[in-house]
mmCIF file of C-alpha atoms (C1' of nucleotides) in Angstrom:
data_model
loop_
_atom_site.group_PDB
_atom_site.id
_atom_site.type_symbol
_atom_site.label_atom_id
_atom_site.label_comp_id
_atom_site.label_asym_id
_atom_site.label_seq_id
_atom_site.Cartn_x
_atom_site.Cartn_y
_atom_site.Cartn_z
ATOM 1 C CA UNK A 83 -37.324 35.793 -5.705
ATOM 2 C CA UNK A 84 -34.829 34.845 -8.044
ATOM 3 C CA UNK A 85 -31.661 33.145 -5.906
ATOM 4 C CA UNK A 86 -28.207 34.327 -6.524
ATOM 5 C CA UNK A 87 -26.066 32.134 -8.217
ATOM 6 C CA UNK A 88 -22.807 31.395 -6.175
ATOM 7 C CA UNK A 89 -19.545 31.629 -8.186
ATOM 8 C CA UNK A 90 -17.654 28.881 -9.392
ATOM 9 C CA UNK A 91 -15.062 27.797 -11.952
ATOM 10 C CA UNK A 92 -15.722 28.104 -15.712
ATOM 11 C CA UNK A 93 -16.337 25.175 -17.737
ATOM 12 C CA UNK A 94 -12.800 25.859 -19.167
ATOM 13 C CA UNK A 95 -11.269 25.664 -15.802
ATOM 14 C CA UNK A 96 -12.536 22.397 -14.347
ATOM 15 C CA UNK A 97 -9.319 21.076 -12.665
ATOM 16 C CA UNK A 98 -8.955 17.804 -12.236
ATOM 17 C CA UNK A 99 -6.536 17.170 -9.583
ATOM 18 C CA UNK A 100 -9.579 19.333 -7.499
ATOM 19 C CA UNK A 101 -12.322 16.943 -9.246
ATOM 20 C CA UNK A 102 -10.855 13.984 -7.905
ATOM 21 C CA UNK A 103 -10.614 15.018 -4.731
ATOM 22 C CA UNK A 104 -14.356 16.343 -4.344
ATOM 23 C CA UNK A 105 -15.230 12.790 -5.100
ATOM 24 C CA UNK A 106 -12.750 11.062 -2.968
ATOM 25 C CA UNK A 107 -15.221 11.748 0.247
ATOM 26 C CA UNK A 108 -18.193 8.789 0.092
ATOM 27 C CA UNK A 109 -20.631 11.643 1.505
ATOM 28 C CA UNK A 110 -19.707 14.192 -1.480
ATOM 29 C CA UNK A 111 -19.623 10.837 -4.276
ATOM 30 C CA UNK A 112 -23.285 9.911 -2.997
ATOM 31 C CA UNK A 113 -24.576 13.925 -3.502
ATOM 32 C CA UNK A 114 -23.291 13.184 -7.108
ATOM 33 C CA UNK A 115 -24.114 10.191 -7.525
ATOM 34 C CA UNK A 116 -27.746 10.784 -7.078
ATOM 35 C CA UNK A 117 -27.553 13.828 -8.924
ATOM 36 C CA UNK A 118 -26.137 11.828 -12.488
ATOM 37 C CA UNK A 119 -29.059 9.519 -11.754
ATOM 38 C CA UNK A 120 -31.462 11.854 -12.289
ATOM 39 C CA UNK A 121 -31.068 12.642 -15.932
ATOM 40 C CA UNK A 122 -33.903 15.917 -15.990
ATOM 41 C CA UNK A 123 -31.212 17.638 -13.887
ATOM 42 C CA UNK A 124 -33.666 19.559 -11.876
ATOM 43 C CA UNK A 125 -32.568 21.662 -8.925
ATOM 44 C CA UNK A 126 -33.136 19.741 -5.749
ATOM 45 C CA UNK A 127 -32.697 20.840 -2.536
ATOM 46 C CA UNK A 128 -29.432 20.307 -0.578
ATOM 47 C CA UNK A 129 -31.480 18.632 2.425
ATOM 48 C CA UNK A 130 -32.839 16.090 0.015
ATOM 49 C CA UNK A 131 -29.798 14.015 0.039
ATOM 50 C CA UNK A 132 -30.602 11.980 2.947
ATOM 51 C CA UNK A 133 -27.112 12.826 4.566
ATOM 52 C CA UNK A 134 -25.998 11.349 8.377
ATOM 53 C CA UNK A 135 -23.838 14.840 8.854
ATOM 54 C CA UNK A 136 -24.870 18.084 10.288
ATOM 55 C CA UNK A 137 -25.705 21.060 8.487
ATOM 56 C CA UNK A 138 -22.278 22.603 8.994
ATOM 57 C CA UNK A 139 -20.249 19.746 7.257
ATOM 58 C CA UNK A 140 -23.019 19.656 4.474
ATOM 59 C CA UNK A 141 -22.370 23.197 4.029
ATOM 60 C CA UNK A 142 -18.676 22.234 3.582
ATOM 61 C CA UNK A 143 -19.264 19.530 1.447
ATOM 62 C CA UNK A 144 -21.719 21.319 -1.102
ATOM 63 C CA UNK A 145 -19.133 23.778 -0.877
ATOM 64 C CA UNK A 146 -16.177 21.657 -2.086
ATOM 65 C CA UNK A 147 -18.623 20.248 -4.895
ATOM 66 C CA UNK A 148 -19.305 23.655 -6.085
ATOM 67 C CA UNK A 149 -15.556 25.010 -5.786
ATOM 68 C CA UNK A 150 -14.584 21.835 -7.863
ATOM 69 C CA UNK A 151 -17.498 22.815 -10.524
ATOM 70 C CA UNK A 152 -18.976 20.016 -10.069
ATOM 71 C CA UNK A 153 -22.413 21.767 -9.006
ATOM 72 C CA UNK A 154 -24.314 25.330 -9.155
ATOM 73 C CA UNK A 155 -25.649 26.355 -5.681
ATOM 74 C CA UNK A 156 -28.196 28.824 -5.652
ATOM 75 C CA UNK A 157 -28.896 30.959 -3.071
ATOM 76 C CA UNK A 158 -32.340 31.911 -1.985
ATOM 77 C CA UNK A 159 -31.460 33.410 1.657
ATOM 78 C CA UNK A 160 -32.822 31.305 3.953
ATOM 79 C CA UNK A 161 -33.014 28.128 1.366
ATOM 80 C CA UNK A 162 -30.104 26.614 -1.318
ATOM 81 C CA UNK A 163 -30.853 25.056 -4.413
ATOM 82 C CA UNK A 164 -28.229 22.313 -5.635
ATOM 83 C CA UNK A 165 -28.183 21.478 -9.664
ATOM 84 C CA UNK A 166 -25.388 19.602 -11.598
ATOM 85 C CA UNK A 167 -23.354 21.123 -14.214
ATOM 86 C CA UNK A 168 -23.714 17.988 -16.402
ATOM 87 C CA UNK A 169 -22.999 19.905 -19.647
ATOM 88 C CA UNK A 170 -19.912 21.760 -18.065
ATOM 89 C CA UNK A 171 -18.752 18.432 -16.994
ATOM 90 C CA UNK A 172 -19.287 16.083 -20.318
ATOM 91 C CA UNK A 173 -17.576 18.861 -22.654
ATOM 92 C CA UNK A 174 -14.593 19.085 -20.046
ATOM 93 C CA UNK A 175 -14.583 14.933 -18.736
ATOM 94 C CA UNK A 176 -16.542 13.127 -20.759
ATOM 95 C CA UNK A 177 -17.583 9.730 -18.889
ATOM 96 C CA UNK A 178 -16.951 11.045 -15.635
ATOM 97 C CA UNK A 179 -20.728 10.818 -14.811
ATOM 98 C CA UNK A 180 -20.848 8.126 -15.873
ATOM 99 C CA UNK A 181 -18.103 6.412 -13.661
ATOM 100 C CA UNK A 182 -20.128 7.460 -10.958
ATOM 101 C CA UNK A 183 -22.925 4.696 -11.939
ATOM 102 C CA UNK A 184 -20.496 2.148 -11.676
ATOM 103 C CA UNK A 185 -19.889 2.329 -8.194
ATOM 104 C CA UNK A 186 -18.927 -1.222 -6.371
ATOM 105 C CA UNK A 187 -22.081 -3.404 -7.736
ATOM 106 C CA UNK A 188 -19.959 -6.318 -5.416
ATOM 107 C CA UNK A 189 -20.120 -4.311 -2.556
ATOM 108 C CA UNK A 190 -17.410 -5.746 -0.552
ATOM 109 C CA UNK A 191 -13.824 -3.644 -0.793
ATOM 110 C CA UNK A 192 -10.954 -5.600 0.592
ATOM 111 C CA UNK A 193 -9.209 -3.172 3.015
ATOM 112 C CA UNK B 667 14.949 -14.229 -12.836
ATOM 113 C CA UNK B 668 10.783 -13.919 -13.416
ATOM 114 C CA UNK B 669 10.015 -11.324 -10.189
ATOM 115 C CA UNK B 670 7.261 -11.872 -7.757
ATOM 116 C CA UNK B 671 3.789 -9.994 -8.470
ATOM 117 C CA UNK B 672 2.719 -8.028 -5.521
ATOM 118 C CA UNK B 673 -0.591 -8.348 -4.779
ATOM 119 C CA UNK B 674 -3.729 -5.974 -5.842
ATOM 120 C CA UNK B 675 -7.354 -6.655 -5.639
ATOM 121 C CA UNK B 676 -9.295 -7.864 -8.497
ATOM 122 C CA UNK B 677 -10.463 -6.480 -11.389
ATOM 123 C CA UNK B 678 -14.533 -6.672 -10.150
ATOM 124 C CA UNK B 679 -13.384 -5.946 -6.422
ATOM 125 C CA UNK B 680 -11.560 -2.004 -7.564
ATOM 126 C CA UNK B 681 -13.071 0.467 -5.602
ATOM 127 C CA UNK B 682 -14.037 3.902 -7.140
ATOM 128 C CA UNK B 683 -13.808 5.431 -3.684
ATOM 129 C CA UNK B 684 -10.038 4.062 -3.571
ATOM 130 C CA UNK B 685 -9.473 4.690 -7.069
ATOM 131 C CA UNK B 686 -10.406 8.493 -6.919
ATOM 132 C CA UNK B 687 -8.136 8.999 -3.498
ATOM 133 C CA UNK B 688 -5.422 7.266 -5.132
ATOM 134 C CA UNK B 689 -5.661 10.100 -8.288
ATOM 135 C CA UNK B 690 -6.081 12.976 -5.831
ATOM 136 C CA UNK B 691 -2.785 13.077 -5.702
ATOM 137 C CA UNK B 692 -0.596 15.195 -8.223
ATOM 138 C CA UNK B 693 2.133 12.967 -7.821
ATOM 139 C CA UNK B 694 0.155 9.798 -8.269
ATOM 140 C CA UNK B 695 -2.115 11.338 -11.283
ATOM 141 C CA UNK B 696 1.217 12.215 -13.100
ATOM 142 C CA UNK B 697 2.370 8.451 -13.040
ATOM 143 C CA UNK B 698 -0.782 7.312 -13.850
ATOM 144 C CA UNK B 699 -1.115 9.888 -16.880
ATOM 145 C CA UNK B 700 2.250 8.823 -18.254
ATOM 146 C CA UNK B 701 1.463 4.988 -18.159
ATOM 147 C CA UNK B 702 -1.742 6.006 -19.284
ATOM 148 C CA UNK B 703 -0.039 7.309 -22.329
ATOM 149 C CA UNK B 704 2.133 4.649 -23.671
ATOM 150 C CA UNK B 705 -0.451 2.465 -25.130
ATOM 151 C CA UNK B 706 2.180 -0.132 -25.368
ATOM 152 C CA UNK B 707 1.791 -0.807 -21.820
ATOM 153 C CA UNK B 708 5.362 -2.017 -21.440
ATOM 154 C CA UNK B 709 6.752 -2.467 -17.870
ATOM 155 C CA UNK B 710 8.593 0.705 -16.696
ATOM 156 C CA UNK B 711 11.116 0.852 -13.488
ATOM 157 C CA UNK B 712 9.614 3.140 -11.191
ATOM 158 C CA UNK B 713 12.490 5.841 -11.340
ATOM 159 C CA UNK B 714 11.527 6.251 -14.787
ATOM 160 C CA UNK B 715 8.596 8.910 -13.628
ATOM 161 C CA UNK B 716 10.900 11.777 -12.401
ATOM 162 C CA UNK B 717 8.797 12.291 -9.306
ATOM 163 C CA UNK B 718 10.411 15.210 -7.038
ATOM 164 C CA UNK B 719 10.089 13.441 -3.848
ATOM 165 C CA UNK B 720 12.712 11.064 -2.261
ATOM 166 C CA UNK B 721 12.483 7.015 -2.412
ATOM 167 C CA UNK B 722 10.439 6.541 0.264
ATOM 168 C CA UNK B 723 7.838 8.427 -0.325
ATOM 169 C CA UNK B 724 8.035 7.128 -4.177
ATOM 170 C CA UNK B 725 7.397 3.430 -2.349
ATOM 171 C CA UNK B 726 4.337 5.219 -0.567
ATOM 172 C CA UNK B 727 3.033 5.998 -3.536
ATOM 173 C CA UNK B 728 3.336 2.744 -5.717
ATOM 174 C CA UNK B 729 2.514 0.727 -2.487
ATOM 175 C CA UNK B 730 -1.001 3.231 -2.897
ATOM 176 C CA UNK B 731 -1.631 2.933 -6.490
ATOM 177 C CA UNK B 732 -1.215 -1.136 -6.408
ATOM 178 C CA UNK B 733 -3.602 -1.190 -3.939
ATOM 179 C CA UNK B 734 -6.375 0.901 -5.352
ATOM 180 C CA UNK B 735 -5.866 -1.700 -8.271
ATOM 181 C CA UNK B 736 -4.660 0.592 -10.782
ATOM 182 C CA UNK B 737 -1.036 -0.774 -11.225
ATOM 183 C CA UNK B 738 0.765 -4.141 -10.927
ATOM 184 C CA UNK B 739 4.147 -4.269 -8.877
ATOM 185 C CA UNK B 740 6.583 -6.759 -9.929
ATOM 186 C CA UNK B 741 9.643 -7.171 -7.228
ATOM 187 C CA UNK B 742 12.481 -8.218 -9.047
ATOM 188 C CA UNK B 743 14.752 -7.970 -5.583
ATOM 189 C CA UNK B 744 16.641 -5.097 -6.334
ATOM 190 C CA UNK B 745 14.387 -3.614 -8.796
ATOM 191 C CA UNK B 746 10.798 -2.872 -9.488
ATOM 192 C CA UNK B 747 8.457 -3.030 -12.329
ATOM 193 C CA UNK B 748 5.596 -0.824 -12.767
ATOM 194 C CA UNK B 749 2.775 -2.206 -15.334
ATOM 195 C CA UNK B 750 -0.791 -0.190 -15.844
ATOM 196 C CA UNK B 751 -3.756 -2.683 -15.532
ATOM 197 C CA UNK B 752 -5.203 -0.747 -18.363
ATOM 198 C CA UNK B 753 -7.974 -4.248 -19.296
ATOM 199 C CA UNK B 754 -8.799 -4.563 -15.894
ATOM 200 C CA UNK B 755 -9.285 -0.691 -15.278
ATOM 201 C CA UNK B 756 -11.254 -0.451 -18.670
ATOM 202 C CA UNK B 757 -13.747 -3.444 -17.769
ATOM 203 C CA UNK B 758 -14.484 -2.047 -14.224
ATOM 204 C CA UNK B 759 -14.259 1.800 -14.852
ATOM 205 C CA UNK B 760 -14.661 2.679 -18.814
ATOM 206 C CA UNK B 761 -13.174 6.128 -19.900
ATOM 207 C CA UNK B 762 -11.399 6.333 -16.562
ATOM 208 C CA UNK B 763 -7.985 6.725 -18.411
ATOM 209 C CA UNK B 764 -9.079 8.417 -21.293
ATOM 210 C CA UNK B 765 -10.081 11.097 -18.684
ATOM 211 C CA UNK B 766 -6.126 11.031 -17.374
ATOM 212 C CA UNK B 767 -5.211 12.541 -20.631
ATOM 213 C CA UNK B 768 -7.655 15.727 -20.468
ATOM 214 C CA UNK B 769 -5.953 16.911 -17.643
ATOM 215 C CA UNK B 770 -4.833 20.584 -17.657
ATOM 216 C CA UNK B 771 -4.095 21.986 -21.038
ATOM 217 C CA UNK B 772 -3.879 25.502 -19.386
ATOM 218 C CA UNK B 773 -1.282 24.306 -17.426
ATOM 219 C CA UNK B 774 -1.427 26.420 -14.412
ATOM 220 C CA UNK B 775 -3.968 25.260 -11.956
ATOM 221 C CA UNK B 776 -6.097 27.591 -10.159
ATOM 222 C CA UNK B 777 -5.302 27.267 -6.352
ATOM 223 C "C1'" DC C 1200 -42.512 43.108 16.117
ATOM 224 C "C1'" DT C 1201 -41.332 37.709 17.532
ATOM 225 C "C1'" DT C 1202 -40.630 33.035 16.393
ATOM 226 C "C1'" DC C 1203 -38.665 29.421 13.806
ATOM 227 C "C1'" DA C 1204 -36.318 26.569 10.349
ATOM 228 C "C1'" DG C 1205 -32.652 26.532 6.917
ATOM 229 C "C1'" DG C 1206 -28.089 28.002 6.160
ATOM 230 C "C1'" DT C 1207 -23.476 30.187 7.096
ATOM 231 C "C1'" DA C 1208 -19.137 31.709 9.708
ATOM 232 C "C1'" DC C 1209 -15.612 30.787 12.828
ATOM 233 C "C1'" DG C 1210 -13.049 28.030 15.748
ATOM 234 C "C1'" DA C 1211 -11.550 23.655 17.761
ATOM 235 C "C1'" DT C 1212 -10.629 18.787 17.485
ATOM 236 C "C1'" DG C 1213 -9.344 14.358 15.844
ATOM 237 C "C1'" DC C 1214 -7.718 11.526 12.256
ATOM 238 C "C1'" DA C 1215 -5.818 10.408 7.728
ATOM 239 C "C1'" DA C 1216 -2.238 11.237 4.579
ATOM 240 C "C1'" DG C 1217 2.233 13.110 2.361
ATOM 241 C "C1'" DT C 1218 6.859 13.707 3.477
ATOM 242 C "C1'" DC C 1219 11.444 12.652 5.058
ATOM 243 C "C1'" DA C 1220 15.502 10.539 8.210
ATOM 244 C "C1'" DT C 1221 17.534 6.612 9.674
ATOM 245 C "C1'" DA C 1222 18.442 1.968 9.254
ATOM 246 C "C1'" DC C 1223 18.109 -2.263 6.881
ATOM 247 C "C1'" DC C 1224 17.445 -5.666 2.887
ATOM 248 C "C1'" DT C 1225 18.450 -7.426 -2.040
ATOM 249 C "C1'" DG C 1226 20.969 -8.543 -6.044
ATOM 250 C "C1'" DA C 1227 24.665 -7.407 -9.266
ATOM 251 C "C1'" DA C 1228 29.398 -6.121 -10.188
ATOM 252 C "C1'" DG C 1229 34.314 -6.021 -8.832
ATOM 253 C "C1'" DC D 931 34.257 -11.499 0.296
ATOM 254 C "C1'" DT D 932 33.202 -5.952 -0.343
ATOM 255 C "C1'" DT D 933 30.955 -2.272 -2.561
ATOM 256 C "C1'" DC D 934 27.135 0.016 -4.426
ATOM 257 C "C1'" DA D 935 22.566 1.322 -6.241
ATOM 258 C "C1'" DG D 936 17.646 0.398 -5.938
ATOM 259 C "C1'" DG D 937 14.054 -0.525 -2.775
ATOM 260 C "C1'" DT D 938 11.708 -1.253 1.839
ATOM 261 C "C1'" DA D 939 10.431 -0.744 6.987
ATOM 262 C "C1'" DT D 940 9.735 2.038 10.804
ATOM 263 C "C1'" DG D 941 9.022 6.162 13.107
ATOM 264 C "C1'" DA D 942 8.346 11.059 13.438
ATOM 265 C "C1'" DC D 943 6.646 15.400 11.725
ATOM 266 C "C1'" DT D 944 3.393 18.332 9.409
ATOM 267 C "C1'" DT D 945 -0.355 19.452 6.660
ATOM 268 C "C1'" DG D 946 -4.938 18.761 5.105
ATOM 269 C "C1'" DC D 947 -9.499 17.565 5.876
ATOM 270 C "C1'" DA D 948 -13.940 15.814 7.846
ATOM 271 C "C1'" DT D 949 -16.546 16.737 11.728
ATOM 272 C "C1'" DC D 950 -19.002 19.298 15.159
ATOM 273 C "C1'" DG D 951 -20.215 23.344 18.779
ATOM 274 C "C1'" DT D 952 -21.401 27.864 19.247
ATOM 275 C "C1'" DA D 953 -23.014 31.952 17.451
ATOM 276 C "C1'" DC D 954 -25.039 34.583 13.845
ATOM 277 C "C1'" DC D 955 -27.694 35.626 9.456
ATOM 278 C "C1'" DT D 956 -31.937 35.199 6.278
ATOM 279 C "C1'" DG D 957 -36.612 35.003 4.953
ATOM 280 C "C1'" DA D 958 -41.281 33.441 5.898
ATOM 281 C "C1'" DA D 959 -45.179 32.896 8.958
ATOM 282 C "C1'" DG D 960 -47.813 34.400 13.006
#
DNA sequence: CTTCAGGTACGATGCAAGTCATACCTGAAG
DNA sequence: CTTCAGGTATGACTTGCATCGTACCTGAAG
């Protein structure tokens, strides 16, 4: 059964006021994160994130990620399949994946 | 009379998580694009950014961006200067203000 | 059919953040 | 000295957002 594709904003579109804010939240940065690591861009599941939130604020979250454009979700009913739009996002932000690599190697933020 | 620098964290202790709440915000992002733009990177008095929002909340803001590590704050007394840490931004988050400048061509953001 | 796990919808709650009003500080100019 | 403009501190208000509880939907397996 082929999944529906849920809608998001064209490439074109990509705001980035609404960028920036999907990857101000540490739970939505990691989903990303992990998904520029893995440079075969396969579709994962969204349970494979390893996240210490219930299912209902993941929901939100993947949400957010996909209203940003950040991600495709595809829906299979009772299952959801998560891929990055990595082209989408390099032709609109180039290097933004990229930032996400770089993320505090010292560790330690002063607050 | 040399003014006071206000402090910031270091260039290897910025924090993306900070940095990306810090350009969630429009008014914040629209500073940053403008010093972003003048590759000068001359000190500008902070009433030089035509922000719509009263003094207080321009002090929020500045106070917000100096400590994400994105801007330097020099108190003259009476008077502030605003300087972009454009080296220290570039050595700890590459393409970070290049991205500043692709922001919106269209104009009208999709709410 | 029933059962069950994955996911969503709606509502409520608690906290962080943007905004402004009032009052005060600082330095320069009369 | 006084006056004035630029900036800050504190507090209050309001909005946004992350989180979860309850209830419901979806598809697969018995």
């Amino acid at each position: 059964m082929a999944g529906r594709n849920l809608v998001g904003p064209k490439a074109d579109a990509l705001d980035l006021g609404a960028v920036f804010r999907a990857l101000a939240d540490e739970h939505r940065r990691s989903v990303m994160t992990q998904l520029a690591a893995d440079r075969s861009d396969s579709e994962r599941g969204c349970n494979s994130f390893d996240l210490p939130i219930s299912k209902q604020t993941q929901t939100h979250h993947f949400r957010v990620l996909r209203e940003a454009g950040l991600i495709d979700e595809i829906d299979y009913g009772n299952r959801k399949g998560i891929r990055l739009r990595r082209a989408d996002i390099e032709k609109r932000f180039p290097g933004l994946l990229t930032l996400l690599g770089e993320d505090s190697p010292g560790g330690t933020a002063p607050r």
